[in-house]
CSV table of C-alpha atoms and ligand atoms in Angstrom, one decimal:
chain,number,residue,atom,x,y,z
A,558,MET,CA,13.9,16.8,10.5
A,559,ILE,CA,14.8,19.1,7.5
A,560,THR,CA,13.5,18.0,4.1
A,561,GLU,CA,16.4,18.2,1.6
A,562,ARG,CA,15.6,20.0,-1.6
A,563,LEU,CA,17.3,18.1,-4.5
A,564,ARG,CA,17.2,20.0,-7.8
A,565,ALA,CA,16.3,17.9,-10.8
A,566,ARG,CA,14.8,20.4,-13.3
A,567,THR,CA,17.6,20.0,-15.8
A,568,PRO,CA,19.4,16.8,-16.9
A,569,HIS,CA,22.5,18.2,-15.3
A,570,SER,CA,21.1,19.0,-11.9
A,571,ALA,CA,19.1,15.7,-12.0
A,572,ALA,CA,22.3,13.7,-12.5
A,573,GLU,CA,23.8,15.5,-9.5
A,574,SER,CA,20.8,14.9,-7.2
A,575,MET,CA,20.0,11.4,-8.1
A,576,PRO,CA,22.8,9.5,-6.2
A,577,ARG,CA,21.7,11.4,-3.0
A,578,ALA,CA,18.0,10.6,-3.5
A,579,ALA,CA,18.7,7.0,-4.3
A,580,ALA,CA,20.9,6.6,-1.2
A,581,ILE,CA,18.0,7.9,0.9
A,582,ILE,CA,15.6,5.4,-0.6
A,583,ARG,CA,18.1,2.6,-0.1
A,584,ALA,CA,18.6,3.6,3.5
A,585,GLY,CA,14.8,3.3,4.1
A,586,GLY,CA,14.0,7.0,3.8
A,587,LEU,CA,11.2,8.9,2.0
A,588,VAL,CA,11.7,10.9,-1.1
A,589,ALA,CA,8.9,12.9,-2.8
A,590,PHE,CA,9.3,13.0,-6.6
A,591,PRO,CA,7.3,14.3,-9.6
A,592,THR,CA,5.6,11.9,-12.1
A,593,GLU,CA,3.6,12.8,-15.2
A,594,THR,CA,0.4,12.6,-13.0
A,595,VAL,CA,1.1,14.0,-9.6
A,596,TYR,CA,4.0,14.1,-7.1
A,597,GLY,CA,4.5,10.7,-5.3
A,598,LEU,CA,5.9,10.0,-1.9
A,599,GLY,CA,8.3,7.2,-2.5
A,600,ALA,CA,10.0,4.4,-0.4
A,601,ASN,CA,11.7,1.1,-1.3
A,602,ALA,CA,8.7,-1.1,-2.1
A,603,PHE,CA,10.4,-4.1,-0.5
A,604,ASP,CA,11.4,-2.4,2.8
A,605,ALA,CA,8.3,-2.7,4.9
A,606,PRO,CA,9.3,-0.2,7.7
A,607,ALA,CA,10.1,2.4,5.1
A,608,VAL,CA,6.7,1.9,3.6
A,609,ALA,CA,5.2,2.3,7.1
A,610,ARG,CA,6.9,5.7,7.3
A,611,ILE,CA,4.9,6.8,4.2
A,612,PHE,CA,1.7,6.3,6.1
A,613,GLU,CA,3.1,8.0,9.1
A,614,ALA,CA,4.2,11.1,7.1
A,615,LYS,CA,0.8,11.3,5.3
A,616,GLY,CA,-1.0,11.1,8.6
A,617,ARG,CA,-3.4,8.5,7.1
A,618,PRO,CA,-5.9,7.2,9.6
A,619,THR,CA,-6.1,3.9,7.7
A,620,PHE,CA,-4.0,1.9,5.2
A,621,ASP,CA,-4.7,2.0,1.5
A,622,PRO,CA,-2.9,-0.1,-1.0
A,623,LEU,CA,0.0,1.7,-2.6
A,624,ILE,CA,1.1,1.8,-6.3
A,625,VAL,CA,4.5,0.3,-7.0
A,626,HIS,CA,6.5,2.2,-9.6
A,627,ILE,CA,9.0,0.5,-12.0
A,628,THR,CA,11.2,1.4,-15.0
A,629,ASP,CA,10.9,-1.6,-17.2
A,630,ARG,CA,8.2,-4.2,-17.9
A,631,THR,CA,10.6,-7.0,-16.9
A,632,ASP,CA,10.4,-5.6,-13.3
A,633,LEU,CA,6.9,-7.1,-13.2
A,634,ALA,CA,8.4,-10.5,-12.6
A,635,HIS,CA,9.3,-9.4,-9.1
A,636,LEU,CA,5.8,-8.2,-8.3
A,637,PHE,CA,3.1,-10.2,-10.2
A,638,THR,CA,2.7,-14.0,-9.9
A,639,GLU,CA,3.6,-16.1,-13.0
A,640,ARG,CA,0.0,-16.9,-13.4
A,641,ALA,CA,-0.9,-13.2,-13.5
A,642,LEU,CA,1.9,-12.5,-15.9
A,643,ALA,CA,0.6,-15.0,-18.3
A,644,ASP,CA,-2.5,-12.8,-18.9
A,645,PRO,CA,-2.3,-11.5,-22.5
A,646,ARG,CA,-4.0,-8.3,-21.4
A,647,ILE,CA,-0.9,-7.2,-19.6
A,648,ARG,CA,1.1,-7.1,-22.9
A,649,ILE,CA,-1.8,-5.3,-24.7
A,650,LEU,CA,-2.1,-2.6,-22.0
A,651,THR,CA,1.5,-2.1,-21.4
A,652,ASP,CA,2.5,-2.0,-25.1
A,653,ALA,CA,-0.1,0.7,-25.7
A,654,LEU,CA,0.0,2.7,-22.5
A,655,TRP,CA,3.4,2.3,-20.7
A,656,PRO,CA,5.2,4.5,-19.9
A,657,GLY,CA,2.1,6.4,-18.8
A,658,PRO,CA,-0.8,7.0,-16.4
A,659,LEU,CA,-2.1,3.4,-16.1
A,660,THR,CA,-1.8,1.3,-13.0
A,661,ILE,CA,-2.4,-2.4,-13.4
A,662,VAL,CA,-3.6,-4.4,-10.4
A,663,ALA,CA,-3.0,-8.2,-10.4
A,664,ALA,CA,-2.1,-11.1,-8.1
A,665,ALA,CA,1.0,-10.3,-6.1
A,666,ARG,CA,4.1,-12.4,-5.4
A,667,PRO,CA,4.3,-13.2,-1.7
A,668,GLU,CA,7.5,-11.1,-1.4
A,669,VAL,CA,5.6,-7.9,-1.9
A,670,PRO,CA,5.1,-6.6,1.7
A,671,GLY,CA,1.6,-6.8,3.0
A,672,LEU,CA,1.5,-3.2,3.9
A,673,VAL,CA,2.1,-2.2,0.2
A,674,ARG,CA,-1.0,-4.2,-0.6
A,675,ALA,CA,-2.9,-3.3,2.5
A,676,GLY,CA,-3.3,-7.0,3.1
A,677,LEU,CA,-4.9,-7.7,-0.3
A,678,GLU,CA,-3.7,-10.6,-2.5
A,679,THR,CA,-3.1,-8.1,-5.3
A,680,VAL,CA,-0.6,-5.3,-6.0
A,681,GLY,CA,-0.9,-2.2,-8.3
A,682,VAL,CA,2.0,-1.4,-10.6
A,683,ARG,CA,2.8,1.4,-13.0
A,684,LEU,CA,5.6,2.6,-15.2
A,685,PRO,CA,5.6,6.4,-15.2
A,686,ARG,CA,6.3,8.6,-18.2
A,687,HIS,CA,8.5,11.0,-16.4
A,688,GLU,CA,12.3,11.3,-16.6
A,689,THR,CA,12.9,12.3,-13.0
A,690,ALA,CA,10.7,9.5,-11.7
A,691,LEU,CA,12.4,6.9,-13.9
A,692,ALA,CA,15.9,8.2,-13.0
A,693,LEU,CA,15.1,7.9,-9.3
A,694,ILE,CA,13.8,4.3,-9.6
A,695,ARG,CA,16.8,3.3,-11.7
A,696,ALA,CA,19.3,4.9,-9.4
A,697,ALA,CA,17.7,3.3,-6.3
A,698,GLY,CA,17.8,-0.1,-8.0
A,699,THR,CA,14.5,-1.1,-6.6
A,700,PRO,CA,10.8,-0.6,-7.4
A,701,ILE,CA,9.4,2.4,-5.4
A,702,ALA,CA,6.1,2.3,-3.6
A,703,ALA,CA,4.4,5.7,-3.7
A,704,PRO,CA,1.0,7.2,-3.0
A,705,SER,CA,0.3,10.8,-4.0
A,706,ALA,CA,2.5,13.1,-1.8
A,707,ASN,CA,-0.3,14.8,0.0
A,708,ARG,CA,-1.4,14.7,3.7
A,709,PHE,CA,-4.5,12.7,4.4
A,710,GLY,CA,-7.7,14.4,3.1
A,711,ARG,CA,-5.8,17.0,1.1
A,712,LEU,CA,-5.6,17.4,-2.6
A,713,SER,CA,-3.0,15.6,-4.7
A,714,PRO,CA,0.1,17.8,-5.3
A,715,THR,CA,1.1,18.8,-8.8
A,716,THR,CA,3.9,21.1,-7.8
A,717,ALA,CA,6.9,20.9,-5.4
A,718,ASP,CA,5.4,23.8,-3.5
A,719,HIS,CA,2.2,21.8,-2.9
A,720,VAL,CA,4.3,18.9,-1.5
A,721,LEU,CA,6.4,21.1,0.7
A,722,GLU,CA,3.5,23.0,2.1
A,723,GLN,CA,2.0,19.7,3.3
A,724,LEU,CA,5.1,17.6,4.1
A,725,ASP,CA,8.1,19.8,4.7
A,726,GLY,CA,9.9,18.4,7.7
A,727,ARG,CA,8.0,15.1,7.6
A,728,ILE,CA,10.0,13.5,4.7
A,729,ASP,CA,13.7,13.2,4.0
A,730,ALA,CA,13.9,14.8,0.6
A,731,ILE,CA,12.1,16.1,-2.4
A,732,LEU,CA,13.2,16.1,-6.0
A,733,LEU,CA,12.3,19.4,-7.6
A,734,GLY,CA,11.7,18.1,-11.1
A,735,GLU,CA,9.9,19.2,-14.2
A,736,ALA,CA,6.1,19.7,-13.9
A,737,THR,CA,3.5,17.1,-13.6
A,738,GLU,CA,1.9,17.5,-17.0
A,739,ILE,CA,-1.3,15.4,-16.6
A,740,GLY,CA,-2.3,16.6,-13.1
A,741,VAL,CA,-4.7,13.8,-12.3
A,742,GLU,CA,-3.7,10.4,-10.9
A,743,SER,CA,-3.3,7.3,-13.0
A,744,SER,CA,-6.3,5.1,-14.1
A,745,VAL,CA,-6.3,1.9,-12.1
A,746,VAL,CA,-7.3,-1.3,-13.8
A,747,ALA,CA,-7.7,-4.7,-12.1
A,748,LEU,CA,-7.1,-7.8,-14.1
A,749,ASP,CA,-8.8,-10.8,-12.5
A,750,VAL,CA,-8.0,-14.1,-14.1
A,751,GLY,CA,-11.1,-15.3,-16.0
A,752,GLY,CA,-13.1,-12.1,-15.7
A,753,PRO,CA,-13.4,-8.8,-17.5
A,754,ALA,CA,-10.9,-6.0,-16.5
A,755,ARG,CA,-12.3,-3.7,-13.9
A,756,LEU,CA,-11.7,0.1,-13.8
A,757,LEU,CA,-11.1,0.8,-10.1
A,758,ARG,CA,-10.3,4.5,-10.5
A,759,HIS,CA,-10.8,6.9,-13.4
A,760,GLY,CA,-7.5,8.7,-14.2
A,761,GLY,CA,-5.1,9.8,-16.9
A,762,VAL,CA,-6.2,7.1,-19.5
A,763,PRO,CA,-9.8,7.5,-20.7
A,764,LEU,CA,-12.1,4.6,-20.2
A,765,GLU,CA,-12.9,4.6,-23.9
A,766,GLU,CA,-9.3,3.9,-24.8
A,767,LEU,CA,-9.1,1.0,-22.3
A,768,ALA,CA,-12.4,-0.4,-23.7
A,769,ARG,CA,-11.0,-0.2,-27.2
A,770,LEU,CA,-7.8,-1.9,-26.3
A,771,LEU,CA,-9.6,-4.7,-24.4
A,772,ALA,CA,-12.5,-5.1,-26.8
A,773,ASN,CA,-11.4,-8.6,-27.9
A,774,HIS,CA,-10.3,-9.6,-24.4
A,775,GLY,CA,-13.4,-9.5,-22.3
A,776,GLY,CA,-13.8,-5.7,-22.3
A,777,ILE,CA,-13.8,-3.6,-19.2
A,778,VAL,CA,-16.4,-2.9,-16.5
A,779,THR,CA,-16.6,0.0,-14.1
A,780,THR,CA,-17.2,-0.7,-10.5
A,781,THR,CA,-19.0,1.7,-8.2
A,782,PRO,CA,-17.3,1.7,-4.8
A,783,THR,CA,-19.7,1.1,-2.0
A,784,THR,CA,-19.3,3.7,0.6
A,785,GLN,CA,-17.9,2.5,3.9
A,786,PRO,CA,-19.4,4.0,7.0
A,787,GLY,CA,-17.0,6.6,8.2
A,788,ALA,CA,-15.0,6.7,4.9
A,789,PRO,CA,-14.5,10.2,3.5
A,790,LEU,CA,-16.6,10.7,0.4
A,791,GLN,CA,-13.8,12.1,-1.6
A,792,ALA,CA,-11.7,9.0,-1.0
A,793,PRO,CA,-10.2,7.9,-4.3
A,794,GLY,CA,-10.5,4.4,-5.6
A,795,MET,CA,-11.7,1.3,-3.9
A,796,THR,CA,-12.6,2.1,-0.4
A,797,GLU,CA,-14.3,-1.2,-0.3
A,798,SER,CA,-11.2,-3.3,-1.0
A,799,HIS,CA,-10.2,-4.4,2.5
A,800,TYR,CA,-8.2,-7.2,3.8
A,801,ALA,CA,-10.8,-9.5,5.5
A,802,PRO,CA,-9.6,-12.2,7.8
A,803,THR,CA,-11.1,-15.6,7.2
A,804,VAL,CA,-10.8,-16.4,11.0
A,805,PRO,CA,-13.0,-14.1,13.1
A,806,LEU,CA,-11.0,-11.4,14.9
A,807,LEU,CA,-12.3,-10.0,18.2
A,808,LEU,CA,-11.0,-6.9,20.0
A,809,ALA,CA,-10.3,-7.3,23.7
A,810,ALA,CA,-11.5,-3.8,24.3
A,811,ALA,CA,-13.4,-4.1,27.6
A,812,GLY,CA,-11.8,-7.3,28.9
A,813,PHE,CA,-11.4,-10.7,27.2
A,814,PRO,CA,-14.2,-11.4,24.8
A,815,THR,CA,-16.8,-13.8,26.2
A,816,GLY,CA,-17.3,-17.3,24.8
A,817,VAL,CA,-13.8,-17.7,23.3
A,818,THR,CA,-12.3,-21.2,24.1
A,819,GLU,CA,-9.6,-21.4,21.5
A,820,CYS,CA,-7.6,-18.4,20.3
A,821,ALA,CA,-4.5,-16.8,18.9
A,822,LEU,CA,-3.4,-13.5,20.6
A,823,LEU,CA,-2.2,-10.3,18.9
A,824,ALA,CA,-1.0,-7.4,20.9
A,825,PRO,CA,0.8,-4.0,20.3
A,826,ASP,CA,3.9,-5.1,22.2
A,827,ARG,CA,5.4,-7.6,24.7
A,828,ALA,CA,3.9,-6.0,27.8
A,829,ALA,CA,0.4,-5.8,26.3
A,830,LEU,CA,0.8,-9.4,25.1
A,831,ALA,CA,1.6,-10.6,28.6
A,832,HIS,CA,-1.5,-8.8,29.9
A,833,LEU,CA,-3.7,-10.3,27.2
A,834,GLU,CA,-2.3,-13.8,28.1
A,835,VAL,CA,-3.3,-13.3,31.7
A,836,LEU,CA,-6.9,-12.4,30.6
A,837,ALA,CA,-7.0,-15.5,28.3
A,838,SER,CA,-5.9,-17.7,31.1
A,839,ALA,CA,-8.5,-16.2,33.5
A,840,ALA,CA,-11.1,-16.9,30.8
A,841,ASN,CA,-9.9,-20.5,30.5
A,842,ALA,CA,-9.2,-20.0,26.8
A,843,THR,CA,-6.5,-22.2,25.1
A,844,VAL,CA,-3.9,-20.0,23.4
A,845,HIS,CA,-2.5,-21.6,20.2
A,846,MET,CA,-0.2,-18.7,19.1
A,847,ARG,CA,0.8,-15.3,20.3
A,848,VAL,CA,2.2,-12.4,18.5
A,849,ALA,CA,3.5,-9.0,19.7
A,850,LEU,CA,3.6,-6.4,16.8
A,851,SER,CA,6.8,-5.0,18.2
A,852,GLU,CA,8.9,-5.6,21.3
A,853,THR,CA,8.2,-2.2,22.9
A,854,LEU,CA,5.5,0.0,21.4
A,855,ASP,CA,6.8,1.0,17.9
A,856,PRO,CA,4.0,1.9,15.4
A,857,VAL,CA,6.4,1.9,12.4
A,858,ILE,CA,7.6,-1.7,13.1
A,859,ALA,CA,4.0,-2.7,14.0
A,860,ALA,CA,2.5,-1.3,10.8
A,861,ALA,CA,5.3,-2.8,8.7
A,862,HIS,CA,4.4,-6.3,9.7
A,863,LEU,CA,0.8,-6.1,10.6
A,864,PHE,CA,-0.7,-7.9,7.6
A,865,GLU,CA,1.9,-10.6,7.6
A,866,ARG,CA,1.3,-11.3,11.3
A,867,LEU,CA,-2.5,-11.5,10.7
A,868,HIS,CA,-2.0,-13.9,7.8
A,869,GLU,CA,0.3,-16.0,9.9
A,870,LEU,CA,-2.2,-16.2,12.8
A,871,GLU,CA,-5.0,-17.1,10.4
A,872,ALA,CA,-2.9,-19.7,8.6
A,873,ASP,CA,-1.9,-21.3,11.9
A,874,LEU,CA,-5.4,-21.6,13.2
A,875,ILE,CA,-6.6,-23.0,9.9
A,876,ARG,CA,-3.8,-25.5,9.9
A,877,ARG,CA,-4.7,-26.6,13.4
A,878,ALA,CA,-8.3,-27.2,12.3
A,879,VAL,CA,-9.9,-25.5,15.3
A,880,PRO,CA,-13.0,-24.0,13.7
A,881,THR,CA,-14.1,-22.3,17.0
A,882,ALA,CA,-10.8,-20.5,17.3
A,883,ARG,CA,-10.7,-16.7,17.2
A,884,ILE,CA,-8.0,-14.1,16.8
A,885,VAL,CA,-8.2,-12.0,19.9
A,886,ALA,CA,-6.4,-8.6,19.5
A,887,ALA,CA,-5.7,-6.0,22.1
A,888,PRO,CA,-6.6,-2.6,20.7
A,889,TYR,CA,-3.8,-0.5,19.4
A,890,PRO,CA,-3.2,2.9,21.1
A,891,GLU,CA,-4.5,5.8,19.1
A,892,GLY,CA,-2.2,8.6,17.8
A,893,GLY,CA,-0.1,9.1,14.7
A,894,LEU,CA,0.5,5.9,12.7
A,895,GLY,CA,-1.0,4.0,15.7
A,896,SER,CA,-4.5,5.3,14.6
A,897,ALA,CA,-4.1,3.6,11.2
A,898,ILE,CA,-3.2,0.3,12.9
A,899,ALA,CA,-6.1,0.7,15.4
A,900,ASP,CA,-8.5,1.5,12.5
A,901,ARG,CA,-7.4,-1.6,10.6
A,902,LEU,CA,-7.9,-3.9,13.6
A,903,ARG,CA,-11.4,-2.4,14.1
A,904,ARG,CA,-12.2,-3.0,10.5
A,905,ALA,CA,-10.9,-6.6,10.6
A,906,ALA,CA,-13.0,-7.1,13.7
A,907,ALA,CA,-16.1,-5.6,12.1
A,908,THR,CA,-15.9,-8.0,9.1
A,909,PRO,CA,-19.2,-10.0,8.9
A,910,GLN,CA,-18.4,-13.7,9.1
B,1048,TXA,O1,-0.8,8.7,-10.6
B,1048,TXA,C1,-0.8,8.0,-9.6
B,1048,TXA,O2,-1.3,6.9,-9.6
B,1048,TXA,C2,-0.1,8.6,-8.4
B,1048,TXA,C3,1.4,8.7,-8.8
B,1048,TXA,C4,2.3,9.1,-7.6
B,1048,TXA,O3,1.9,7.5,-9.3
B,1048,TXA,N1,-0.2,7.7,-7.2
B,1048,TXA,C5,-1.4,7.7,-6.6
B,1048,TXA,O4,-1.4,6.8,-5.5
B,1048,TXA,O5,-2.4,8.2,-6.9
B,1048,TXA,P1,-2.5,6.8,-4.3
B,1048,TXA,O6,-2.0,6.0,-3.2
B,1048,TXA,O7,-2.9,8.2,-4.0
B,1048,TXA,O8,-3.7,6.0,-4.9
B,1048,TXA,C6,-3.6,4.6,-5.0
B,1048,TXA,C7,-4.9,4.0,-5.3
B,1048,TXA,C8,-5.6,3.4,-4.1
B,1048,TXA,O9,-6.3,4.3,-3.4
B,1048,TXA,C9,-6.4,2.4,-4.7
B,1048,TXA,O10,-7.6,3.0,-5.2
B,1048,TXA,C10,-5.6,1.9,-5.9
B,1048,TXA,O11,-4.7,2.9,-6.2
B,1048,TXA,N2,-4.9,0.6,-5.7
B,1048,TXA,C11,-3.6,0.4,-5.5
B,1048,TXA,N3,-3.3,-0.9,-5.3
B,1048,TXA,C12,-4.5,-1.5,-5.3
B,1048,TXA,C13,-4.9,-2.9,-5.2
B,1048,TXA,N4,-4.0,-3.8,-4.9
B,1048,TXA,N5,-6.2,-3.2,-5.3
B,1048,TXA,C14,-7.1,-2.2,-5.5
B,1048,TXA,N6,-6.8,-0.9,-5.6
B,1048,TXA,C15,-5.5,-0.6,-5.6
B,1049,MG,MG1,-3.9,9.8,-3.3
């Protein structure tokens, strides 16, 4: 695949490039674009397979929550719950700092794809202070989910050359826009109802400024991420924020797990599900629900719906009130995006109950 270069350095060239870039986003493709912090790698935030392709292009061995980019504060109504929107701190922070390098994390509406949130109940949103970024989101007509446009473990890109060096041929297009003036990522602030704001990542807005703005509204605390075993030390943000299933998940790595009498099955595809079903039956386990992540092995489709499927299995077992039930998952084959799915299942399985 050839990555299209779309010039957007002048208002004139931007106006010419934008319809093409927007069409790619609307068709489920990936467009790298400059913001005032770093270049982002964007996809339609409400198109889960498109979002899965972001992780594929980045070569991420795990799923991190993505920041959703909007052009107007009223767009928040599509992303945050009404309860979250009633928080007066949203108005205080956005009046003072938007457009700009501040990401606000709050309770997500259920329509926000699970992959955007990496299975969490919250979503991070920001309104960038950059003409090209805003023009792209406006032209696409949808909020755009975008992590920094670097490959996994590499530095965040502040020029189009950085992006192309890492992602040329792996993404559909890049908007060559004006420079990223700030050069570090946005500050990420979580607003929990009833608690002080939490700074999840230092970034473009100084902590002192956030503390001053929130002084009469509970202030702001900093959180020190606990290092996960195996997590790269340079990992930004909250490596400890992970989707944790409330129903224990077991991996059927070396045969069907022992001692399971009631279960829901999760497998990479139809064939693997049939195999898992045979193992369950041989183990005399009652199967309440069964899910294949795609018909035939397709990591993009599997990743797109992974968290929704896990939540459905959990909800189903909880509704059936079978406290001994377990989710039994067949391991996902490693390689490419598959490794990120495999990693997430391993982490879900490792969660202490
Ligand atoms: O400046 C920026 O924020 C750039 C530009 C492109 O907007 N984006 C960026 O995205 O840095 P990324 O994916 O590299 O970093 C996103 C970070 C996550 O690693 C996590 O720390 C935090 O934002 N984050 C996003 N959503 C979150 C959530 N629901 N809960 C906790 N942390 C979240
Ligand atoms: Mg990043």
